[in-house]
Amino acid sequence: MEFASTHVYNYDNSDEECVSDEELEHGMTLSDDEDSSDEDLGPAYDNLRGASSAVEVTDADVVEKDADPVYDNAEEARYTEIPGSSSLVSTKKRRHDELPPPPPPAPRLTLAAMPLGEATAHVSANKKGKERSSMKKVSHWRSAPPLGGSSHAEGTHAEGKKWRRADTNVVSIRFNTLTSPSNMHTGDPVYCRSCQAALSHLGKITTQGGDQVWLCEFCGENNMVDLMPEEIPQKDDVTFMLQPAPTTTASGNSGTDKSLVIFVVDISGSMCVTTEVPGKVKLRGTERLHRLNRSFNELHEDQHLPRERRNVTFISRLQGVQAAVDYQLSEMEREFSSRRVALVAFNNEVEVIGDGTDVPLTIAGDKLKDKDVLKKAGSELSLPKSVKETRKALSEKLFELEEGGSTALGPALLVAVSMASQCVGSKVIICTDGAANVGVGRLDLVGDELRQESELFYSEVGQMAADKGVSVSVISIKGTDCKMVELGKVADTTGGQVNIVDPLKLTQEFGNILSEAIIATNVTATFLLHKGLYIRHESSQDSKATRNIGNVTGESEITFEYGVRKQPKKHQPPKEDVIPEEQESLRSRGSLAEAGPSTASGSNATKTAPDIDKLTELPFQLQITYTDLEGAQAMRVLTQAKPITKDRDVAEKNMNVNVLGAHTAKQSALLALEGEYGAARMNVHMNQRLVSRHSKSHVASRPAYKKFFSSIKPLETRIHQQVRSERDTRGTTYSDEEDADAEEDDNIRNEDRLLLKTASEGDVAGGSAPPQFKKKQKGILAALKKRSRRAECSDDMAKDIYEAVRAPSKGFKD
């Protein structure tokens, strides 16, 4: 366990901070004193600006932000009026011999109304020019104190969104240590009968009437125990062997790597699209094409068009995949000769080539729509021989593949996962350039019920793979649309990777995936807190949370955020822990700035919240149950105690920016996947402020803050762009602010619209909607928002989100 601070921040009531609408429109920014050197922000920020900037703004171009632009066409928006002049300056770079056509008169362009790329480019250009002082400065959040803190200074934000001020109560867990168990104990752990905490080195055992009694340090429960001194853990990190390994089935610590890798290759018609490469490149497998060309050009006449480049080679997507897979075959033959490799190809059919030594199995027609048939076909396939035995045959089959047909990606995935399930620790690598449109898992369907059926299919396949210890990674070709938001769900569930790459860089991407080996399967992490604390962003605000992780690699990492339970006011009876549904939803997103529920819930429920003010430190425990690749089942228990402080400055002084950065990326990405774009962005802004405060008082942490900014900025920008796109296309966004207009939304199903209408009309007597209808309405709106945003999520955005979910804390080190 790695903590975001050396201290637990014990607040009485959470502070609020305000983010103005103007700041949200501008996106994640640095203040003037922070923005001293763009070069220090790293390549991610540079790439973001370069990719999103659609125009070049010169030093002479000045845009005033107070005007409200109205443009009739895109051409009109390319011109900007210079303050103090009646002339218009083109925001598009002109050639020296080219004069622009006379533009129609246009209002001044606001910076807030610009596309994000143009606004970023404009700000960058104006920093270098002399006109910067003529722009009205956007008030920065650093000028405003937190709400509930000191009084507001002049010029602070009067309007905007209020949000809970971020703090350092965050814990990160990395799983790389599972490869080396420490302080082994035989037998099962001793659990508290109330909260299920395991007895650790922090436990205090006393003798009462001849009996051993353990007073649980987490919930205060007395537990009768009968232990020998050597059975009591003495270290903060211990491992309990629950069940020894029966046999070595894959690549265990002492066994040879006999894991299975299955390449699932798209050979649909679109895989023939080519990329131009300078020079004459000779690729294996092109002899057939050359023979075909010669048959159409027997006289060998020049076939080039006038001025056509001749010293180039056009490489198809499939050729890029073939070259990359063949290279990995040679590498595995050299480095991991006992590893087993299989090949599955798909277009409008699924062809299981296996290791290339047997007759391929072809699945077509109605069988592609039957999940049971596909599972049976995959599970009955024989496992491949070692790559050292099949390398030549498999390579020959690989280069015989030809493009043509549709995309039966769903059936191919299910067959591959079923085959890989025979071997724990297997990897399935999908390479595709289009959305599934044949058989189960079709992603080209119209209608909520059909889309939900396909979404459920990928969820089920992902869970099936995770349960069997199979990792699924998805690679799509740059410039295509594969509905990565759905395919990425399978990769995220199984511990795989998601990426969009140039077809000429597939070799490197395959290598990255294969180098990240699974180290444990069936991983479950249970995080326990003192009953005076609760875990944020969980379905129940308990002092205990369990997450089913599935497969983990050495890079896998998860984070938890915790809060302090609210103390009941003096002379008032304690309230039962009843949290309204609406407040629970908001609180899980971090938007309620209160101390949290006043009582514990679940297994360690109490009548009143414990007063942790009387304590000097609090315990934390992590229980990880897992199965290693040799089949052994174990539980690792890590227990630590951390000092408490009521001083926010003390907690922030000892901040770990790496942990906060990873948590910010993961939590914001998870909120984005749920369609909560506003909450995702607010989470980013609040944590940026937290890290910025630390960097101002600790100069040594300045590079870490810049790393935080450059790492988080692309995700926040991507979400920001999507929100703007919604506003441009719909006139509004899928947010809770538009509840009143929801009944008129064309995306709502008829039965949902009727329910919304009933809820909004209310009952006749009271004039207000019954509570059950209001709750149902909020659920409908939340589901609508999630469905709509998932349907509109681009592959590039999905890739950024899933990468953020996997973000490791070490990636935030400067």
CSV table of C-alpha atoms in Angstrom, one decimal, residues 392-730:
chain,number,residue,atom,x,y,z
A,392,LYS,CA,7.3,-22.6,-40.1
A,393,ALA,CA,3.8,-24.0,-40.7
A,394,LEU,CA,2.2,-21.2,-38.8
A,395,SER,CA,4.1,-18.5,-40.7
A,396,GLU,CA,3.1,-20.1,-44.1
A,397,LYS,CA,-0.6,-20.1,-43.1
A,398,LEU,CA,-0.3,-16.5,-41.9
A,399,PHE,CA,0.9,-15.2,-45.3
A,400,GLU,CA,-1.8,-17.1,-47.1
A,401,LEU,CA,-4.5,-14.9,-45.6
A,402,GLU,CA,-6.3,-12.6,-48.0
A,403,GLU,CA,-8.7,-9.7,-47.5
A,404,GLY,CA,-12.4,-9.8,-48.3
A,405,GLY,CA,-15.8,-10.0,-46.6
A,406,SER,CA,-17.4,-8.5,-43.5
A,407,THR,CA,-16.4,-8.5,-39.8
A,408,ALA,CA,-17.4,-11.4,-37.6
A,409,LEU,CA,-15.4,-10.1,-34.7
A,410,GLY,CA,-17.7,-11.2,-31.9
A,411,PRO,CA,-17.8,-14.9,-32.9
A,412,ALA,CA,-14.0,-14.9,-33.4
A,413,LEU,CA,-13.4,-13.4,-30.0
A,414,LEU,CA,-15.7,-15.9,-28.3
A,415,VAL,CA,-14.0,-18.9,-30.0
A,416,ALA,CA,-10.5,-17.6,-29.2
A,417,VAL,CA,-11.4,-17.0,-25.5
A,418,SER,CA,-13.0,-20.4,-25.2
A,419,MET,CA,-9.9,-22.0,-26.7
A,420,ALA,CA,-7.5,-19.9,-24.4
A,421,SER,CA,-9.6,-20.8,-21.3
A,422,GLN,CA,-7.9,-24.3,-21.4
A,423,CYS,CA,-4.7,-22.7,-20.3
A,424,VAL,CA,-4.4,-20.2,-17.4
A,425,GLY,CA,-2.3,-17.2,-18.2
A,426,SER,CA,-3.2,-17.2,-21.9
A,427,LYS,CA,-3.3,-14.0,-24.0
A,428,VAL,CA,-5.8,-13.2,-26.8
A,429,ILE,CA,-4.7,-10.3,-29.1
A,430,ILE,CA,-7.3,-8.9,-31.4
A,431,CYS,CA,-6.2,-6.8,-34.4
A,432,THR,CA,-9.1,-5.2,-36.3
A,433,ASP,CA,-10.0,-2.1,-38.4
A,434,GLY,CA,-13.8,-2.1,-38.2
A,435,ALA,CA,-16.8,-2.6,-36.0
A,436,ALA,CA,-18.3,-6.1,-35.7
A,437,ASN,CA,-21.2,-6.6,-38.1
A,438,VAL,CA,-21.7,-10.3,-38.4
A,439,GLY,CA,-23.0,-12.8,-35.8
A,440,VAL,CA,-23.0,-12.3,-32.0
A,441,GLY,CA,-21.7,-9.0,-30.7
A,442,ARG,CA,-22.7,-6.9,-33.7
A,443,LEU,CA,-22.0,-3.2,-33.0
A,444,ASP,CA,-23.7,-1.8,-36.1
A,445,LEU,CA,-27.2,-2.4,-34.8
A,446,VAL,CA,-29.8,0.3,-34.3
A,447,GLY,CA,-32.1,0.4,-31.3
A,448,ASP,CA,-31.5,0.3,-27.6
A,449,GLU,CA,-32.5,-3.3,-27.0
A,450,LEU,CA,-30.2,-4.6,-29.8
A,451,ARG,CA,-27.3,-2.4,-28.6
A,452,GLN,CA,-27.8,-3.5,-25.0
A,453,GLU,CA,-27.7,-7.2,-26.1
A,454,SER,CA,-24.4,-6.6,-27.9
A,455,GLU,CA,-23.0,-4.7,-24.9
A,456,LEU,CA,-24.0,-7.5,-22.6
A,457,PHE,CA,-22.2,-10.0,-24.9
A,458,TYR,CA,-18.9,-8.2,-24.5
A,459,SER,CA,-19.4,-7.9,-20.8
A,460,GLU,CA,-20.0,-11.7,-20.5
A,461,VAL,CA,-17.0,-12.6,-22.7
A,462,GLY,CA,-14.8,-10.3,-20.6
A,463,GLN,CA,-16.0,-11.9,-17.4
A,464,MET,CA,-15.6,-15.4,-18.8
A,465,ALA,CA,-12.0,-14.6,-19.8
A,466,ALA,CA,-11.2,-13.1,-16.4
A,467,ASP,CA,-12.6,-16.1,-14.6
A,468,LYS,CA,-10.4,-18.5,-16.7
A,469,GLY,CA,-7.2,-16.4,-16.3
A,470,VAL,CA,-7.2,-15.2,-19.9
A,471,SER,CA,-6.1,-11.7,-20.9
A,472,VAL,CA,-7.6,-10.0,-23.9
A,473,SER,CA,-6.0,-7.0,-25.7
A,474,VAL,CA,-7.4,-5.0,-28.5
A,475,ILE,CA,-5.5,-3.2,-31.2
A,476,SER,CA,-7.3,-1.2,-33.9
A,477,ILE,CA,-5.8,0.6,-36.9
A,478,LYS,CA,-5.4,4.3,-36.8
A,479,GLY,CA,-8.2,6.2,-38.6
A,480,THR,CA,-10.9,3.5,-38.3
A,481,ASP,CA,-14.0,3.1,-36.1
A,482,CYS,CA,-14.2,-0.2,-34.2
A,483,LYS,CA,-16.5,0.9,-31.3
A,484,MET,CA,-13.5,0.7,-29.0
A,485,VAL,CA,-15.6,1.7,-26.0
A,486,GLU,CA,-17.3,-1.7,-26.1
A,487,LEU,CA,-14.2,-3.8,-27.1
A,488,GLY,CA,-12.2,-2.0,-24.5
A,489,LYS,CA,-14.5,-3.2,-21.8
A,490,VAL,CA,-13.3,-6.8,-22.5
A,491,ALA,CA,-9.6,-5.7,-22.2
A,492,ASP,CA,-10.3,-3.7,-19.1
A,493,THR,CA,-12.1,-6.6,-17.4
A,494,THR,CA,-9.3,-9.1,-18.2
A,495,GLY,CA,-6.2,-6.9,-17.5
A,496,GLY,CA,-5.4,-6.4,-21.2
A,497,GLN,CA,-4.4,-3.4,-23.2
A,498,VAL,CA,-6.2,-1.1,-25.6
A,499,ASN,CA,-4.5,0.9,-28.3
A,500,ILE,CA,-4.9,2.5,-31.7
A,501,VAL,CA,-1.8,2.3,-33.8
A,502,ASP,CA,-0.4,3.0,-37.2
A,503,PRO,CA,-0.3,-0.3,-39.2
A,504,LEU,CA,3.5,0.2,-39.6
A,505,LYS,CA,4.0,0.2,-35.8
A,506,LEU,CA,2.1,-3.0,-35.0
A,507,THR,CA,5.3,-4.9,-34.3
A,508,GLN,CA,6.2,-2.7,-31.3
A,509,GLU,CA,2.6,-2.8,-30.0
A,510,PHE,CA,2.5,-6.6,-30.1
A,511,GLY,CA,5.8,-6.7,-28.3
A,512,ASN,CA,4.5,-4.4,-25.6
A,513,ILE,CA,1.5,-6.7,-25.0
A,514,LEU,CA,3.5,-9.9,-25.0
A,515,SER,CA,6.1,-8.5,-22.6
A,516,GLU,CA,3.5,-7.7,-19.9
A,517,ALA,CA,2.9,-11.2,-18.5
A,518,ILE,CA,0.1,-12.2,-16.2
A,519,ILE,CA,1.4,-12.9,-12.8
A,520,ALA,CA,-1.8,-13.9,-11.0
A,521,THR,CA,-5.4,-14.7,-11.7
A,522,ASN,CA,-8.7,-14.6,-9.9
A,523,VAL,CA,-7.4,-11.6,-7.9
A,524,THR,CA,-9.7,-10.0,-5.3
A,525,ALA,CA,-8.8,-7.0,-3.2
A,526,THR,CA,-10.6,-6.2,0.0
A,527,PHE,CA,-9.7,-2.8,1.6
A,528,LEU,CA,-10.6,-2.3,5.3
A,529,LEU,CA,-10.7,1.0,7.3
A,530,HIS,CA,-11.3,2.0,10.8
A,531,LYS,CA,-15.0,2.3,11.4
A,532,GLY,CA,-14.5,6.1,11.7
A,533,LEU,CA,-13.7,6.2,8.0
A,534,TYR,CA,-15.6,5.2,4.9
A,535,ILE,CA,-14.7,4.5,1.3
A,536,ARG,CA,-15.7,6.9,-1.4
A,537,HIS,CA,-17.0,6.1,-4.9
A,538,GLU,CA,-18.4,2.7,-3.8
A,539,SER,CA,-22.0,1.6,-4.1
A,540,SER,CA,-22.2,1.4,-0.3
A,541,GLN,CA,-20.4,3.9,1.9
A,542,ASP,CA,-19.0,1.3,4.2
A,543,SER,CA,-15.6,1.0,5.9
A,544,LYS,CA,-14.9,-2.0,3.7
A,545,ALA,CA,-14.9,-2.5,0.0
A,546,THR,CA,-14.1,-5.6,-2.2
A,547,ARG,CA,-13.1,-5.4,-5.8
A,548,ASN,CA,-12.8,-8.3,-8.2
A,549,ILE,CA,-9.7,-7.5,-10.2
A,550,GLY,CA,-9.3,-10.8,-12.2
A,551,ASN,CA,-6.0,-11.0,-14.0
A,552,VAL,CA,-3.1,-8.8,-12.9
A,553,THR,CA,0.4,-8.0,-14.3
A,554,GLY,CA,3.4,-6.3,-12.8
A,555,GLU,CA,1.9,-3.0,-14.0
A,556,SER,CA,-1.6,-3.5,-12.5
A,557,GLU,CA,-2.6,-0.9,-9.9
A,558,ILE,CA,-5.8,0.2,-8.2
A,559,THR,CA,-6.6,3.1,-5.9
A,560,PHE,CA,-9.1,3.8,-3.1
A,561,GLU,CA,-10.3,7.1,-1.7
A,562,TYR,CA,-11.7,7.4,1.8
A,563,GLY,CA,-13.5,10.0,3.9
A,564,VAL,CA,-14.2,10.7,7.5
A,565,ARG,CA,-17.6,9.9,9.0
A,566,LYS,CA,-19.6,12.8,10.3
A,567,GLN,CA,-19.8,13.2,14.0
A,568,PRO,CA,-23.3,13.8,15.4
A,569,LYS,CA,-23.8,17.3,16.9
A,570,LYS,CA,-23.9,17.6,20.7
A,571,HIS,CA,-27.2,17.3,22.4
A,572,GLN,CA,-28.7,15.6,19.3
A,573,PRO,CA,-29.6,11.9,19.1
A,574,PRO,CA,-27.5,10.1,16.5
A,575,LYS,CA,-29.3,9.6,13.1
A,576,GLU,CA,-29.7,6.2,11.5
A,577,ASP,CA,-27.6,5.8,8.4
A,578,VAL,CA,-30.2,6.4,5.8
A,579,ILE,CA,-28.8,8.1,2.7
A,580,PRO,CA,-31.3,9.4,0.1
A,581,GLU,CA,-30.6,8.0,-3.3
A,582,GLU,CA,-30.0,11.3,-4.9
A,583,GLN,CA,-27.4,12.3,-2.2
A,584,GLU,CA,-25.7,8.9,-2.4
A,585,SER,CA,-25.3,9.3,-6.1
A,586,LEU,CA,-23.9,12.8,-5.8
A,587,ARG,CA,-21.7,11.8,-2.9
A,588,SER,CA,-20.2,8.9,-4.9
A,589,ARG,CA,-19.3,11.4,-7.6
A,590,GLY,CA,-17.6,13.7,-5.0
A,591,SER,CA,-20.0,16.6,-5.5
A,592,LEU,CA,-21.4,16.8,-1.9
A,593,ALA,CA,-19.0,18.6,0.4
A,594,GLU,CA,-19.9,17.0,3.6
A,595,ALA,CA,-18.0,14.7,6.0
A,596,GLY,CA,-19.8,11.6,4.9
A,597,PRO,CA,-22.4,9.3,6.6
A,598,SER,CA,-22.6,9.5,10.3
A,599,THR,CA,-22.6,5.7,10.9
A,600,ALA,CA,-21.1,2.6,9.6
A,601,SER,CA,-23.2,0.3,7.5
A,602,GLY,CA,-23.1,-3.3,6.6
A,603,SER,CA,-21.2,-5.8,8.6
A,604,ASN,CA,-19.7,-3.3,11.0
A,605,ALA,CA,-22.7,-1.1,11.6
A,606,THR,CA,-22.9,0.9,14.8
A,607,LYS,CA,-25.3,3.3,16.3
A,608,THR,CA,-23.0,6.3,16.4
A,609,ALA,CA,-19.9,7.3,14.5
A,610,PRO,CA,-16.7,6.7,16.6
A,611,ASP,CA,-14.8,9.8,17.7
A,612,ILE,CA,-11.5,9.4,16.0
A,613,ASP,CA,-10.4,12.8,17.4
A,614,LYS,CA,-9.3,10.9,20.5
A,615,LEU,CA,-6.9,8.6,18.5
A,616,THR,CA,-3.4,9.4,17.3
A,617,GLU,CA,-3.3,6.9,14.4
A,618,LEU,CA,-5.7,4.8,12.4
A,619,PRO,CA,-5.2,1.2,10.9
A,620,PHE,CA,-5.5,0.2,7.2
A,621,GLN,CA,-5.6,-3.3,5.9
A,622,LEU,CA,-5.6,-4.8,2.4
A,623,GLN,CA,-6.5,-8.5,1.8
A,624,ILE,CA,-5.5,-9.8,-1.6
A,625,THR,CA,-6.6,-13.3,-2.5
A,626,TYR,CA,-5.2,-14.7,-5.7
A,627,THR,CA,-4.2,-17.8,-7.7
A,628,ASP,CA,-0.7,-17.9,-9.1
A,629,LEU,CA,0.1,-19.5,-12.4
A,630,GLU,CA,1.0,-22.8,-10.8
A,631,GLY,CA,-2.5,-23.1,-9.4
A,632,ALA,CA,-1.6,-22.2,-5.7
A,633,GLN,CA,-4.2,-20.1,-3.9
A,634,ALA,CA,-3.0,-17.6,-1.4
A,635,MET,CA,-4.0,-14.5,0.6
A,636,ARG,CA,-1.7,-11.6,1.2
A,637,VAL,CA,-2.5,-9.3,4.1
A,638,LEU,CA,-0.9,-5.9,4.4
A,639,THR,CA,-1.6,-3.8,7.5
A,640,GLN,CA,-0.4,-0.4,8.3
A,641,ALA,CA,-1.1,2.4,10.8
A,642,LYS,CA,-1.0,6.1,9.8
A,643,PRO,CA,-1.0,9.2,12.1
A,644,ILE,CA,-3.9,11.6,12.1
A,645,THR,CA,-4.0,15.3,11.7
A,646,LYS,CA,-6.8,17.9,11.6
A,647,ASP,CA,-4.5,20.3,9.8
A,648,ARG,CA,-4.9,20.2,6.0
A,649,ASP,CA,-1.5,21.9,5.6
A,650,VAL,CA,0.2,19.1,7.4
A,651,ALA,CA,-1.5,16.4,5.2
A,652,GLU,CA,-0.7,18.3,2.0
A,653,LYS,CA,2.9,19.0,3.1
A,654,ASN,CA,3.8,15.3,2.9
A,655,MET,CA,2.0,14.7,-0.3
A,656,ASN,CA,2.7,11.9,-2.8
A,657,VAL,CA,1.9,13.4,-6.2
A,658,ASN,CA,2.4,10.1,-8.0
A,659,VAL,CA,-0.4,8.4,-6.1
A,660,LEU,CA,-2.7,11.4,-6.5
A,661,GLY,CA,-2.0,11.5,-10.2
A,662,ALA,CA,-2.8,7.9,-10.7
A,663,HIS,CA,-6.0,8.1,-8.7
A,664,THR,CA,-7.2,11.3,-10.5
A,665,ALA,CA,-6.7,9.6,-13.9
A,666,LYS,CA,-8.4,6.4,-12.9
A,667,GLN,CA,-11.4,8.0,-11.1
A,668,SER,CA,-12.0,10.6,-13.9
A,669,ALA,CA,-11.8,7.8,-16.5
A,670,LEU,CA,-14.3,5.6,-14.6
A,671,LEU,CA,-16.7,8.5,-14.3
A,672,ALA,CA,-16.4,9.2,-18.0
A,673,LEU,CA,-17.2,5.6,-18.8
A,674,GLU,CA,-20.4,6.0,-16.8
A,675,GLY,CA,-21.3,9.1,-18.9
A,676,GLU,CA,-20.5,11.5,-16.0
A,677,TYR,CA,-18.4,13.9,-18.0
A,678,GLY,CA,-19.1,16.9,-15.7
A,679,ALA,CA,-18.1,14.9,-12.6
A,680,ALA,CA,-15.0,13.6,-14.4
A,681,ARG,CA,-13.8,17.1,-15.3
A,682,MET,CA,-14.6,18.5,-11.8
A,683,ASN,CA,-12.6,15.7,-10.3
A,684,VAL,CA,-9.6,16.7,-12.5
A,685,HIS,CA,-9.9,20.4,-11.6
A,686,MET,CA,-10.2,19.8,-7.9
A,687,ASN,CA,-7.1,17.5,-7.8
A,688,GLN,CA,-5.2,19.9,-10.0
A,689,ARG,CA,-5.8,22.6,-7.4
A,690,LEU,CA,-4.6,20.3,-4.6
A,691,VAL,CA,-1.3,19.4,-6.4
A,692,SER,CA,-0.8,23.1,-7.4
A,693,ARG,CA,-1.1,24.2,-3.8
A,694,HIS,CA,1.6,21.7,-2.9
A,695,SER,CA,3.9,22.8,-5.6
A,696,LYS,CA,3.7,26.5,-4.6
A,697,SER,CA,4.9,25.8,-1.1
A,698,HIS,CA,7.4,23.0,-2.1
A,699,VAL,CA,9.6,24.0,-5.0
A,700,ALA,CA,11.0,20.5,-5.3
A,701,SER,CA,7.6,19.2,-6.3
A,702,ARG,CA,7.3,21.6,-9.2
A,703,PRO,CA,8.4,19.1,-11.8
A,704,ALA,CA,5.9,16.5,-10.4
A,705,TYR,CA,3.1,19.0,-10.8
A,706,LYS,CA,4.0,19.7,-14.4
A,707,LYS,CA,4.1,15.9,-15.0
A,708,PHE,CA,0.7,15.7,-13.4
A,709,PHE,CA,-0.7,18.5,-15.6
A,710,SER,CA,0.8,17.1,-18.8
A,711,SER,CA,-0.5,13.5,-18.0
A,712,ILE,CA,-4.0,14.5,-17.0
A,713,LYS,CA,-4.6,17.3,-19.5
A,714,PRO,CA,-5.2,15.1,-22.6
A,715,LEU,CA,-8.0,13.2,-20.9
A,716,GLU,CA,-9.7,16.3,-19.6
A,717,THR,CA,-9.4,17.9,-23.0
A,718,ARG,CA,-10.8,14.9,-24.7
A,719,ILE,CA,-13.9,14.9,-22.4
A,720,HIS,CA,-14.2,18.7,-22.9
A,721,GLN,CA,-14.2,18.3,-26.6
A,722,GLN,CA,-16.9,15.7,-26.5
A,723,VAL,CA,-19.1,18.0,-24.3
A,724,ARG,CA,-18.6,20.8,-26.8
A,725,SER,CA,-19.5,18.4,-29.6
A,726,GLU,CA,-22.8,17.5,-27.9
A,727,ARG,CA,-23.6,21.2,-27.5
A,728,ASP,CA,-22.8,21.9,-31.2
A,729,THR,CA,-24.9,19.0,-32.5
A,730,ARG,CA,-27.8,19.1,-30.0
